Amino acid sequence: MPILLEIIATSADDCTVIERHGGERIELCTALALGGLTPSAGLVAAARAATALPIMMMLRPREGGFCYT
């Protein structure tokens, strides 16, 4: 399996920069100071409009652990 250069983005502008500088996949999230949270629908739409790269999204609705019941 080939290794991909995946870079975290927190804005549509980040996505543009990542694509321009050779990134191969984007992980989109917000609130990195909290460990990363799920991006808003608006941010996802803006990121998709800003780049043709594949975008993965963090699904984490709140800070704290990563286990939910």
PDB file of C-alpha atoms in Angstrom:
ATOM      1  CA  MET A   1       0.000   0.000   0.000  1.00  0.00           C
ATOM      2  CA  PRO A   2       1.492   3.381  -0.943  1.00  0.00           C
ATOM      3  CA  ILE A   3       2.059   5.995   1.730  1.00  0.00           C
ATOM      4  CA  LEU A   4      -0.025   9.166   1.314  1.00  0.00           C
ATOM      5  CA  LEU A   5       0.836  12.616   2.609  1.00  0.00           C
ATOM      6  CA  GLU A   6      -2.293  13.518   4.607  1.00  0.00           C
ATOM      7  CA  ILE A   7      -2.308  16.973   6.189  1.00  0.00           C
ATOM      8  CA  ILE A   8      -4.768  18.459   8.679  1.00  0.00           C
ATOM      9  CA  ALA A   9      -6.772  21.484   7.557  1.00  0.00           C
ATOM     10  CA  THR A  10      -9.024  23.718   9.621  1.00  0.00           C
ATOM     11  CA  SER A  11     -10.150  26.055   6.821  1.00  0.00           C
ATOM     12  CA  ALA A  12     -10.817  26.144   3.091  1.00  0.00           C
ATOM     13  CA  ASP A  13      -7.682  28.275   2.688  1.00  0.00           C
ATOM     14  CA  ASP A  14      -5.653  25.504   4.342  1.00  0.00           C
ATOM     15  CA  CYS A  15      -7.026  23.074   1.739  1.00  0.00           C
ATOM     16  CA  THR A  16      -5.850  25.293  -1.108  1.00  0.00           C
ATOM     17  CA  VAL A  17      -2.353  25.568   0.391  1.00  0.00           C
ATOM     18  CA  ILE A  18      -2.145  21.820   1.011  1.00  0.00           C
ATOM     19  CA  GLU A  19      -3.045  21.038  -2.598  1.00  0.00           C
ATOM     20  CA  ARG A  20      -0.611  23.631  -3.965  1.00  0.00           C
ATOM     21  CA  HIS A  21       2.273  22.215  -1.912  1.00  0.00           C
ATOM     22  CA  GLY A  22       1.873  18.535  -2.736  1.00  0.00           C
ATOM     23  CA  GLY A  23      -0.481  17.181  -0.105  1.00  0.00           C
ATOM     24  CA  GLU A  24      -2.324  14.076  -1.277  1.00  0.00           C
ATOM     25  CA  ARG A  25      -5.227  13.915   1.181  1.00  0.00           C
ATOM     26  CA  ILE A  26      -6.760  16.280   3.722  1.00  0.00           C
ATOM     27  CA  GLU A  27      -8.099  15.593   7.202  1.00  0.00           C
ATOM     28  CA  LEU A  28     -10.595  18.355   7.919  1.00  0.00           C
ATOM     29  CA  CYS A  29     -11.404  19.247  11.508  1.00  0.00           C
ATOM     30  CA  THR A  30     -11.864  22.200  13.839  1.00  0.00           C
ATOM     31  CA  ALA A  31     -10.791  23.112  17.369  1.00  0.00           C
ATOM     32  CA  LEU A  32      -7.343  21.547  17.304  1.00  0.00           C
ATOM     33  CA  ALA A  33      -6.697  22.924  20.806  1.00  0.00           C
ATOM     34  CA  LEU A  34      -9.442  20.548  22.007  1.00  0.00           C
ATOM     35  CA  GLY A  35      -7.971  17.596  20.137  1.00  0.00           C
ATOM     36  CA  GLY A  36     -10.028  18.204  16.984  1.00  0.00           C
ATOM     37  CA  LEU A  37     -13.799  18.325  16.458  1.00  0.00           C
ATOM     38  CA  THR A  38     -16.191  17.606  13.582  1.00  0.00           C
ATOM     39  CA  PRO A  39     -16.204  20.431  10.997  1.00  0.00           C
ATOM     40  CA  SER A  40     -19.447  22.269  10.234  1.00  0.00           C
ATOM     41  CA  ALA A  41     -21.403  21.532   7.060  1.00  0.00           C
ATOM     42  CA  GLY A  42     -20.439  24.990   5.814  1.00  0.00           C
ATOM     43  CA  LEU A  43     -16.726  24.310   6.295  1.00  0.00           C
ATOM     44  CA  VAL A  44     -17.046  20.967   4.520  1.00  0.00           C
ATOM     45  CA  ALA A  45     -18.757  22.642   1.551  1.00  0.00           C
ATOM     46  CA  ALA A  46     -16.121  25.386   1.401  1.00  0.00           C
ATOM     47  CA  ALA A  47     -13.288  22.848   1.599  1.00  0.00           C
ATOM     48  CA  ARG A  48     -14.802  20.750  -1.196  1.00  0.00           C
ATOM     49  CA  ALA A  49     -15.059  23.876  -3.359  1.00  0.00           C
ATOM     50  CA  ALA A  50     -11.441  24.815  -2.599  1.00  0.00           C
ATOM     51  CA  THR A  51      -9.711  21.556  -3.568  1.00  0.00           C
ATOM     52  CA  ALA A  52      -9.981  18.426  -5.665  1.00  0.00           C
ATOM     53  CA  LEU A  53      -8.032  16.392  -3.096  1.00  0.00           C
ATOM     54  CA  PRO A  54      -9.821  13.666  -1.118  1.00  0.00           C
ATOM     55  CA  ILE A  55     -11.083  14.973   2.220  1.00  0.00           C
ATOM     56  CA  MET A  56     -11.437  12.859   5.362  1.00  0.00           C
ATOM     57  CA  MET A  57     -13.357  14.369   8.273  1.00  0.00           C
ATOM     58  CA  MET A  58     -12.959  13.869  11.961  1.00  0.00           C
ATOM     59  CA  LEU A  59     -16.246  12.772  13.540  1.00  0.00           C
ATOM     60  CA  ARG A  60     -16.000  13.958  17.111  1.00  0.00           C
ATOM     61  CA  PRO A  61     -18.881  16.154  18.311  1.00  0.00           C
ATOM     62  CA  ARG A  62     -17.378  17.270  21.628  1.00  0.00           C
ATOM     63  CA  GLU A  63     -14.112  17.449  23.489  1.00  0.00           C
ATOM     64  CA  GLY A  64     -13.119  14.640  25.812  1.00  0.00           C
ATOM     65  CA  GLY A  65     -12.519  11.032  24.909  1.00  0.00           C
ATOM     66  CA  PHE A  66     -13.173   9.288  21.629  1.00  0.00           C
ATOM     67  CA  CYS A  67     -15.602   6.680  23.039  1.00  0.00           C
ATOM     68  CA  TYR A  68     -19.334   7.403  22.889  1.00  0.00           C
ATOM     69  CA  THR A  69     -22.284   5.348  24.126  1.00  0.00           C
TER      70      THR A  69
END
